[in-house]
Amino acid sequence: MTYSCGIATPHVLATAAAREAVERGGNSVDAALAAAAVLAVVYPHNTALGGDLVALIRTPDGRIACVNATGPAPRGVSRQDLAARYGDMPVTGPDTITVPGVAAGWAALHEAGAALAWPAHFTRAIEHAAATPVVRGLAEAIAGAADLIAADPGMRAVFSPGGTPLAEGGTLRQEALAGTLSTLADQGVRALYAGSVGERLAGGLRRLGSPIDTGDLRAYQAELTTPLSRTFDGHRIHTSPPNTQGLLLLQALGALAEQQVDDPLGTGAGRLATIFHHGILDRTRHLGDPRFADIDVAALLDPARLRHLAPAASPAATGRASGDTVAVVAADTDGFAVSLIQSLFDGFGAGILESGTGILMHNRGSFFSLSPGSPNVLAPGKRPAHTLMPVMATRAKQLAWVNGTMGGKAQPQIHAQLLLRLLGGDGPADAVAAPRWIVGGLELGQPEDTISMEADVAAPARASLAATGAPRTELPALSEWAGHAQSVAVHQGGALEAGSDPRSDGSAVVAIR
C-alpha cells in the first residue's frame, strides 16, 4: 500500500527536509521535527532554538494531544524591580528572555510518535547551519532590524559579518549553532537543559544581564495537555488551552454560530470584526498561566455569553500583531498528524544571540504585564500568556484539516478566516492565499479596533468593515503583516492536499514512498 504525507512549511528547505524524512521511513511527526529543526536555522528572524513551541499531535487511534513547550520566567525575576527600572515590560533585551522550550517540545513530540531515531531530525539543520542562502523574508527582516542587530555582538557577527548586513542571496553561516545542534543530536535534549550546552548558554546570558541560570533550565519540561475543542459547521475544531490564546478561536466560531452571522467573510465581515475585537479585550482581561491564574474557559465560551458579545472602549495597542513565528503542518495516511508552531515572538526575539552556543533568544517575556491585577502579571516560574495556537479539525472523528499560522496576536483571526474558507469549499492552497483582514493595532498607539485590510479584500467585506466605523488601514496584497498560514487537507477517502502561504518563503508537498 502506498504511504503518503502532506507537508506545508514557510521555507522550501524545511519542506525539503520534511520530505526527505518521509522518504527515509518517517511519518508526519518525523517530517514536522525535521522541518522545525531546519527552520530554527534558516528562518532566524521568526524562530530559533532559543524560542518556544506549541503543537497538536494526532495518533492513528484518533487521539489528539497538545504539547505545551512554552517556558516560564526565571526564578530570580522580580516584578517590582522591573517596574522600578522600566515602568512597563521592555520589548527586547535580557529581561524579556524566558526559558526556551523549543528543544523540550521537539523531544516530547519525538517520544509521542516519531518513527526515526532522534539524531536523524538534525542532519539537514546542521548542514544548513554551516552555510545557507539568505531568502527574501530573512533579508527584509535583517534590513529592518539594523539597529537591533548592531547593538548585540552575537547578532552582528552572524547577520552583519564584517559590518555588512546580509542581503538576499548572501550566505548565512552559524558555526556555533551547528556545534550546538550536533551536541543535541548526539546527547539528546538534556544537553540543553541539564548539560554542557545549557551551562554555556546560562553563563553567556548571565553575563549579558539575564537572570536565567542552570537551575531554571534543569527545572523545565514540556507539558502534555488535553486540547480545547468545540463543534462548528459539522466539524470538531481542536486547539491549545491556556496559557495560549486558542480559546479565542473557539470563542469567535461559537459567536458566529450563536449569532447566526451570514457570510462572515463578505457582508457579515463587520460583525465578525466586532467578535474579533471582543476577543482582544478578553485576552487582556482573562488570559494567563492557569497554574497561577483562575481562567474560567467554560464561562468565556458559554453560548449565552457568545450571543451578546459587545466590545467596550478600545485600549491602545501593545505592539505589532503579526508576530514572528513559523507553522509546520503535516498529516499522513497512517493517521498521524502534527500542527507545530514555534516562535521568537518579535523579529529576532530579544535581540540577543548568545555567541558561545549560537542560540538566538526569544523575547516572550515582553508579553507579561507588570500590573499586579493582571492575570498575566510577571512572577517567577510563571509562563506568559501566549499567542501560539496550533489547530486541527475533525469530521466524524476523521481528520479533516491540519492548520497553522504565523500572526502573533492575530492568530485566532487568521485561523477563523482560514477555516471559514476551507469549510466553504476552498482547497488548502487557495484558502491560505486568500485576502485577509486583521483587527488590532499593528503599531504602538493604534487602537485595538483598528482594521487592517489587504488591498485585494473583496468589496462586500470592505463595505461591511467600513460600516463598523472602526479605524481602517490598508496593507498590500499578500502582506506578511497579515501572517502566513499553512494547511493540509485530508479528503474523504484519505487523499491528501497541502497548501503553503505565498506570503512566506515556503512550499507544500505530498511526499510518497
Coordinates of C-alpha atoms in Angstrom, one line a residue, residues 7-484:
I7 CA 3.5 18.8 4.4
A8 CA 3.5 22.6 4.3
T9 CA 6.1 24.9 5.8
P10 CA 7.2 28.5 5.3
H11 CA 10.6 27.7 3.9
V12 CA 11.5 25.5 0.9
L13 CA 14.5 24.0 2.7
A14 CA 12.3 23.0 5.7
T15 CA 9.8 21.4 3.3
A16 CA 12.6 19.5 1.6
A17 CA 13.9 18.2 4.9
A18 CA 10.4 17.0 5.9
R19 CA 10.0 15.2 2.6
E20 CA 13.4 13.5 3.0
A21 CA 12.4 12.3 6.5
V22 CA 9.3 10.7 5.0
E23 CA 11.3 9.1 2.2
R24 CA 13.7 7.6 4.8
G25 CA 10.8 5.9 6.6
G26 CA 9.5 8.7 8.8
N27 CA 5.9 9.7 9.5
S28 CA 4.2 13.1 10.0
V29 CA 5.9 13.5 13.3
D30 CA 9.4 13.0 11.8
A31 CA 8.5 15.3 8.9
A32 CA 7.5 18.1 11.3
L33 CA 10.5 17.7 13.5
A34 CA 13.0 17.7 10.6
A35 CA 11.3 20.9 9.2
A36 CA 11.2 22.5 12.6
A37 CA 14.9 22.0 13.2
V38 CA 15.7 23.4 9.8
L39 CA 13.5 26.5 10.3
A40 CA 15.4 27.2 13.6
V41 CA 18.4 27.7 11.4
V42 CA 17.3 29.2 8.1
Y43 CA 14.5 31.5 9.4
P44 CA 16.1 33.0 12.5
H45 CA 14.0 36.2 12.3
N46 CA 11.0 34.1 13.1
T47 CA 12.2 31.1 15.1
A48 CA 15.3 29.7 16.8
L49 CA 16.4 27.2 19.3
G50 CA 16.0 29.9 22.0
G51 CA 12.3 30.2 21.4
D52 CA 9.0 28.4 22.3
L53 CA 6.8 25.8 20.8
V54 CA 3.2 24.6 21.0
A55 CA 1.9 21.7 19.0
L56 CA -1.0 19.3 18.5
I57 CA -0.2 15.7 17.6
R58 CA -2.8 13.2 16.4
T59 CA -2.0 9.5 16.6
P60 CA -3.6 6.8 14.4
D61 CA -6.1 5.8 17.2
G62 CA -7.7 9.3 16.7
R63 CA -6.4 10.8 20.0
I64 CA -5.2 14.4 19.8
A65 CA -2.8 15.8 22.5
C66 CA -1.3 19.3 23.0
V67 CA 2.4 19.7 23.6
N68 CA 2.9 23.0 25.5
A69 CA 6.6 23.9 25.4
T70 CA 6.3 27.5 26.5
G71 CA 8.9 28.5 29.0
P72 CA 8.5 30.3 32.3
A73 CA 10.1 33.4 33.7
P74 CA 13.4 32.8 35.6
R75 CA 13.1 32.1 39.3
G76 CA 15.2 35.1 40.1
V77 CA 12.9 37.6 38.3
S78 CA 11.3 40.5 40.3
R79 CA 8.2 42.3 39.1
Q80 CA 8.9 45.2 41.5
D81 CA 12.5 45.6 40.2
L82 CA 11.4 45.6 36.6
A83 CA 8.6 48.1 37.3
A84 CA 11.0 50.4 39.0
R85 CA 13.5 50.2 36.2
Y86 CA 11.2 50.2 33.2
G87 CA 7.7 51.1 34.2
D88 CA 6.3 48.7 31.6
M89 CA 7.8 45.4 30.4
P90 CA 10.6 46.2 27.9
V91 CA 10.2 44.9 24.3
T92 CA 13.7 43.5 23.9
G93 CA 16.8 42.8 26.0
P94 CA 17.8 40.3 28.7
D95 CA 14.8 40.9 30.9
T96 CA 12.4 39.7 28.2
I97 CA 14.0 36.2 27.9
T98 CA 12.1 33.3 29.4
V99 CA 13.3 29.7 29.5
P100 CA 13.4 28.4 25.9
G101 CA 11.0 25.5 25.3
V102 CA 11.6 24.5 21.6
A103 CA 14.0 21.6 22.2
A104 CA 11.9 20.2 25.0
G105 CA 8.9 20.4 22.7
W106 CA 10.8 18.5 20.0
A107 CA 11.7 15.8 22.5
A108 CA 8.1 15.4 23.6
L109 CA 6.8 15.1 20.0
H110 CA 9.5 12.6 19.2
E111 CA 8.5 10.4 22.2
A112 CA 4.9 10.7 21.3
G113 CA 5.1 9.1 17.8
A114 CA 8.3 9.5 15.7
A115 CA 9.5 6.6 13.7
L116 CA 13.1 7.7 13.1
A117 CA 15.8 8.0 15.7
W118 CA 16.3 11.4 17.4
P119 CA 19.6 12.3 15.6
A120 CA 18.0 11.8 12.1
H121 CA 16.0 15.0 12.6
F122 CA 19.1 17.2 12.8
T123 CA 21.0 16.2 9.7
R124 CA 19.8 18.9 7.4
A125 CA 19.6 21.6 10.1
I126 CA 23.3 21.0 11.0
E127 CA 24.3 21.3 7.3
H128 CA 22.3 24.5 6.8
A129 CA 23.8 26.0 10.0
A130 CA 27.2 25.7 8.4
A131 CA 26.0 27.7 5.3
T132 CA 22.6 28.5 3.9
P133 CA 21.4 31.1 1.4
V134 CA 19.5 34.1 2.7
V135 CA 15.9 34.2 1.4
R136 CA 13.8 37.2 0.8
G137 CA 11.9 37.2 4.1
L138 CA 15.1 37.0 6.1
A139 CA 16.9 39.6 4.1
E140 CA 14.0 42.0 4.6
A141 CA 14.0 41.3 8.3
I142 CA 17.8 41.9 8.6
A143 CA 17.4 45.2 6.8
G144 CA 14.5 46.2 9.1
A145 CA 16.3 45.3 12.3
A146 CA 19.6 47.0 11.6
D147 CA 19.8 48.9 14.9
L148 CA 18.8 45.8 16.9
I149 CA 21.5 43.7 15.2
A150 CA 24.1 46.4 15.6
A151 CA 23.5 46.6 19.3
D152 CA 24.4 42.9 20.0
P153 CA 27.8 41.4 19.3
G154 CA 26.5 37.9 18.8
M155 CA 23.9 39.1 16.3
R156 CA 26.4 41.4 14.5
A157 CA 28.8 38.5 13.9
V158 CA 26.1 36.3 12.3
F159 CA 23.8 38.7 10.5
S160 CA 26.2 41.6 9.7
P161 CA 29.6 39.9 9.3
G162 CA 32.4 42.4 8.7
G163 CA 29.9 45.2 9.2
T164 CA 27.9 44.4 6.1
P165 CA 24.3 43.2 6.7
L166 CA 23.4 40.0 4.8
A167 CA 21.2 40.5 1.8
E168 CA 19.1 38.2 -0.3
G169 CA 21.2 35.6 -1.9
G170 CA 24.1 36.0 0.6
T171 CA 25.3 33.2 2.8
L172 CA 24.3 32.8 6.4
R173 CA 26.9 31.0 8.5
Q174 CA 26.2 29.9 12.1
E175 CA 29.1 27.7 13.1
A176 CA 28.4 27.9 16.9
L177 CA 24.8 26.9 16.3
A178 CA 25.9 24.0 14.1
G179 CA 28.0 22.7 17.0
T180 CA 25.1 23.1 19.4
L181 CA 22.8 21.2 17.1
S182 CA 25.4 18.4 16.7
T183 CA 25.6 18.1 20.5
L184 CA 21.8 17.9 20.8
A185 CA 21.7 15.3 18.1
D186 CA 24.3 13.2 19.9
Q187 CA 23.4 13.7 23.5
G188 CA 19.7 14.4 23.4
V189 CA 17.7 17.3 24.8
R190 CA 19.3 17.1 28.2
A191 CA 22.4 18.6 26.8
L192 CA 20.5 21.9 26.7
Y193 CA 18.5 21.6 30.0
A194 CA 21.0 19.7 32.1
G195 CA 24.3 19.5 30.3
S196 CA 27.1 21.4 28.6
V197 CA 25.0 23.4 26.2
G198 CA 22.9 24.7 29.0
E199 CA 25.9 25.6 31.1
R200 CA 27.4 27.7 28.3
L201 CA 24.0 29.3 27.4
A202 CA 23.2 30.2 31.0
G203 CA 26.6 31.6 31.6
G204 CA 26.6 33.7 28.5
L205 CA 23.1 35.0 29.2
R206 CA 24.0 35.9 32.8
R207 CA 27.0 37.9 31.5
L208 CA 24.5 39.8 29.3
G209 CA 22.2 40.6 32.2
S210 CA 19.6 37.8 32.1
P211 CA 18.7 36.2 35.4
I212 CA 18.3 32.8 33.8
D213 CA 20.6 30.2 35.3
T214 CA 21.2 26.4 35.0
G215 CA 18.6 25.8 37.7
D216 CA 15.9 27.3 35.6
L217 CA 16.9 25.1 32.7
R218 CA 17.1 21.9 34.8
A219 CA 13.6 22.5 36.2
Y220 CA 12.0 22.9 32.8
Q221 CA 10.0 20.3 31.0
A222 CA 7.3 20.4 28.3
E223 CA 3.7 19.8 29.3
L224 CA 1.3 17.3 27.6
T225 CA -2.3 18.6 27.9
T226 CA -5.8 18.0 26.6
P227 CA -6.7 20.3 23.7
L228 CA -9.7 22.6 23.8
S229 CA -12.4 21.8 21.2
R230 CA -15.9 22.7 20.0
T231 CA -18.2 21.8 17.2
F232 CA -18.7 24.2 14.3
D233 CA -20.4 23.6 11.0
G234 CA -20.4 19.8 11.3
H235 CA -16.7 19.7 12.4
R236 CA -14.8 19.5 15.7
I237 CA -12.2 22.2 16.0
H238 CA -9.3 21.4 18.3
T239 CA -6.7 23.9 19.6
S240 CA -4.4 24.6 22.5
P241 CA -5.7 25.6 26.0
P242 CA -4.4 28.5 28.2
N243 CA -1.8 29.8 28.7
T244 CA -2.3 30.0 24.9
Q245 CA -5.0 32.1 23.2
G246 CA -6.6 29.1 21.4
L247 CA -9.8 29.7 23.2
L248 CA -10.3 33.0 21.2
L249 CA -10.7 30.9 18.0
L250 CA -13.4 28.8 19.6
Q251 CA -15.0 32.0 21.0
A252 CA -15.2 33.6 17.5
L253 CA -16.6 30.4 15.9
G254 CA -19.1 30.0 18.7
A255 CA -20.2 33.6 18.4
L256 CA -20.7 33.2 14.7
A257 CA -22.9 30.2 15.3
E258 CA -24.9 31.7 18.2
Q259 CA -25.5 35.0 16.4
Q260 CA -26.2 33.2 13.1
V261 CA -24.0 35.6 11.2
D262 CA -24.5 35.2 7.4
D263 CA -21.5 35.5 5.1
P264 CA -18.9 36.4 7.7
L265 CA -16.1 36.8 5.1
G266 CA -18.4 39.1 3.0
T267 CA -21.5 41.1 4.0
G268 CA -21.1 39.8 7.6
A269 CA -17.4 40.8 7.9
G270 CA -18.3 43.8 10.1
R271 CA -20.0 41.6 12.7
L272 CA -17.0 39.2 12.6
A273 CA -14.7 42.1 13.2
T274 CA -16.7 43.0 16.3
I275 CA -16.4 39.5 17.6
F276 CA -12.6 39.6 17.0
H277 CA -12.4 42.9 18.9
H278 CA -14.1 41.3 21.9
G279 CA -11.6 38.5 21.8
I280 CA -8.7 41.0 22.0
L281 CA -10.3 42.5 25.1
D282 CA -10.9 39.1 26.7
R283 CA -7.2 38.1 26.1
T284 CA -6.1 41.1 28.2
R285 CA -8.7 40.6 30.9
H286 CA -8.5 36.8 31.3
L287 CA -5.5 35.1 29.7
G288 CA -2.5 33.9 31.7
D289 CA -0.8 30.8 33.1
P290 CA -3.6 28.6 34.6
R291 CA -1.1 27.4 37.2
F292 CA -1.2 30.9 38.6
A293 CA -4.5 32.4 37.5
D294 CA -8.0 31.2 37.6
I295 CA -9.2 31.1 33.9
D296 CA -12.8 30.1 33.6
V297 CA -12.7 28.8 30.0
A298 CA -16.3 27.4 30.2
A299 CA -17.7 30.8 31.2
L300 CA -15.8 32.5 28.4
L301 CA -17.2 30.1 25.9
D302 CA -20.7 29.9 27.3
P303 CA -23.3 30.1 24.5
A304 CA -25.4 32.7 26.3
R305 CA -22.4 34.9 26.6
L306 CA -21.4 34.4 23.0
R307 CA -24.8 35.6 21.8
H308 CA -24.2 39.0 23.2
L309 CA -20.5 39.9 22.7
A310 CA -20.3 43.7 22.8
P311 CA -16.8 45.3 23.0
A312 CA -16.2 48.3 25.2
A313 CA -13.8 51.1 24.5
S314 CA -10.6 50.2 22.8
P315 CA -7.3 50.4 24.7
A316 CA -4.1 51.4 22.8
A317 CA -2.3 48.5 21.0
T318 CA 0.6 46.9 22.8
G319 CA 2.6 46.0 19.8
R320 CA 2.7 44.6 16.3
A321 CA 0.0 42.0 15.7
S322 CA 1.8 40.0 13.0
G323 CA 4.3 38.2 15.3
D324 CA 7.4 36.4 14.2
T325 CA 6.6 32.7 14.2
V326 CA 6.6 29.6 11.9
A327 CA 4.0 27.0 11.4
V328 CA 4.7 23.4 10.2
V329 CA 1.8 21.2 9.4
A330 CA 1.8 17.5 8.3
A331 CA -0.6 14.6 8.0
D332 CA -0.2 11.1 6.7
T333 CA -2.2 8.1 5.5
D334 CA -1.3 6.1 8.7
G335 CA -3.3 8.6 10.7
F336 CA -0.5 10.7 12.3
A337 CA -0.7 14.4 12.1
V338 CA 1.1 17.4 13.6
S339 CA 0.4 21.1 13.8
L340 CA 3.6 22.7 15.2
I341 CA 4.0 26.4 15.9
Q342 CA 7.4 27.8 17.2
S343 CA 8.4 31.3 17.6
L344 CA 10.7 34.1 18.8
F345 CA 7.7 36.4 19.4
D346 CA 9.2 39.6 17.8
G347 CA 11.6 39.7 14.9
F348 CA 14.9 38.3 16.1
G349 CA 13.3 38.0 19.6
A350 CA 15.2 39.7 22.5
G351 CA 17.9 40.9 20.1
I352 CA 20.4 38.7 21.9
L353 CA 22.4 35.9 20.3
E354 CA 24.5 34.0 22.9
S355 CA 27.7 33.6 21.0
G356 CA 29.1 30.6 22.8
T357 CA 26.1 28.4 21.7
G358 CA 24.9 30.4 18.7
I359 CA 21.4 30.4 20.2
L360 CA 19.2 33.4 19.4
M361 CA 16.9 34.1 22.3
H362 CA 13.2 35.0 22.2
N363 CA 11.5 37.9 23.9
R364 CA 8.4 36.1 25.0
G365 CA 8.6 37.6 28.5
S366 CA 7.8 41.0 27.0
F367 CA 4.2 39.9 26.8
F368 CA 4.0 39.8 30.6
S369 CA 2.2 42.6 32.4
L370 CA 3.7 44.4 35.4
S371 CA 0.2 45.4 36.7
P372 CA -0.5 43.4 39.9
G373 CA -4.1 43.0 39.0
S374 CA -3.5 41.3 35.6
P375 CA -3.9 37.5 35.2
N376 CA -0.7 37.8 33.1
V377 CA 1.3 39.6 35.7
L378 CA 5.0 38.6 35.8
A379 CA 6.0 36.2 38.5
P380 CA 9.0 33.8 39.0
G381 CA 8.4 30.4 37.3
K382 CA 5.2 31.7 35.5
R383 CA 4.6 31.2 31.8
P384 CA 3.4 34.3 29.9
A385 CA 0.1 34.5 28.1
H386 CA 1.0 33.0 24.8
T387 CA 0.0 33.7 21.1
L388 CA 1.0 30.3 19.7
M389 CA -2.1 28.1 18.9
P390 CA -2.0 25.1 16.6
V391 CA -5.3 23.9 15.1
M392 CA -6.8 20.6 13.8
A393 CA -10.3 19.9 12.5
T394 CA -12.0 16.6 12.5
R395 CA -15.2 15.3 10.8
A396 CA -17.0 12.4 12.4
K397 CA -13.7 11.6 14.2
Q398 CA -11.8 11.5 11.0
L399 CA -9.1 14.2 10.4
A400 CA -10.2 16.9 8.0
W401 CA -7.6 19.7 8.2
V402 CA -4.3 20.4 10.0
N403 CA -3.7 24.2 10.1
G404 CA -1.1 26.6 11.5
T405 CA -0.2 30.2 11.1
M406 CA 2.2 32.9 12.0
G407 CA 0.5 36.1 13.1
G408 CA 1.1 36.8 16.8
K409 CA -2.0 38.2 18.5
A410 CA -3.9 37.9 15.2
Q411 CA -3.6 34.1 15.0
P412 CA -7.2 33.4 16.2
Q413 CA -8.5 35.7 13.5
I414 CA -6.3 34.2 10.7
H415 CA -7.4 30.7 11.8
A416 CA -11.1 31.7 11.7
Q417 CA -10.8 33.1 8.2
L418 CA -8.8 30.1 7.0
L419 CA -11.4 27.6 8.5
L420 CA -14.3 29.5 7.0
R421 CA -12.7 29.3 3.6
L422 CA -11.9 25.6 3.9
L423 CA -15.5 24.9 5.2
G424 CA -16.7 26.9 2.2
G425 CA -15.0 24.5 -0.3
D426 CA -11.6 26.1 -0.9
G427 CA -8.6 23.8 -1.1
P428 CA -5.6 24.5 1.2
A429 CA -3.6 26.5 -1.4
D430 CA -6.5 28.8 -2.2
A431 CA -7.5 29.2 1.5
V432 CA -4.1 30.2 2.7
A433 CA -3.5 32.6 -0.2
A434 CA -6.9 34.4 0.1
P435 CA -7.0 38.1 1.1
R436 CA -7.3 38.7 4.8
W437 CA -8.1 41.5 7.2
I438 CA -6.9 41.8 10.8
V439 CA -8.4 43.6 13.8
G440 CA -6.0 45.1 16.3
G441 CA -3.3 47.8 16.2
L442 CA -0.3 46.8 14.1
E443 CA 1.8 49.6 15.6
L444 CA 2.1 51.1 19.1
G445 CA -0.6 53.6 19.7
Q446 CA -3.1 52.3 17.2
P447 CA -6.5 51.4 18.8
E448 CA -7.2 47.7 19.2
D449 CA -10.4 48.1 17.0
T450 CA -8.2 49.2 14.0
I451 CA -9.0 47.0 10.9
S452 CA -6.1 46.4 8.6
M453 CA -7.2 45.1 5.2
E454 CA -5.1 43.7 2.4
A455 CA -5.6 45.5 -0.9
D456 CA -7.5 42.7 -2.6
V457 CA -10.2 42.2 0.1
A458 CA -13.4 42.0 -1.8
A459 CA -15.9 44.9 -2.0
P460 CA -18.7 43.4 0.1
A461 CA -16.3 42.7 3.0
R462 CA -14.8 46.2 2.7
A463 CA -18.2 47.8 2.8
S464 CA -19.2 45.8 5.9
L465 CA -16.0 46.6 7.7
A466 CA -16.3 50.3 6.9
A467 CA -19.9 50.3 8.3
T468 CA -18.4 49.4 11.8
G469 CA -17.0 52.9 12.0
A470 CA -13.7 51.5 13.3
P471 CA -10.4 53.0 12.1
R472 CA -9.1 51.3 8.9
T473 CA -5.6 50.9 7.3
E474 CA -4.6 49.4 4.0
L475 CA -2.0 46.6 3.5
P476 CA -0.6 45.5 0.2
A477 CA -1.9 42.2 -1.1
L478 CA -0.2 39.1 0.3
S479 CA 1.3 41.2 3.2
E480 CA 3.3 39.4 5.8
W481 CA 1.7 41.7 8.3
A482 CA -1.4 39.5 7.7
G483 CA 0.5 36.5 8.8
H484 CA 1.4 33.4 6.8

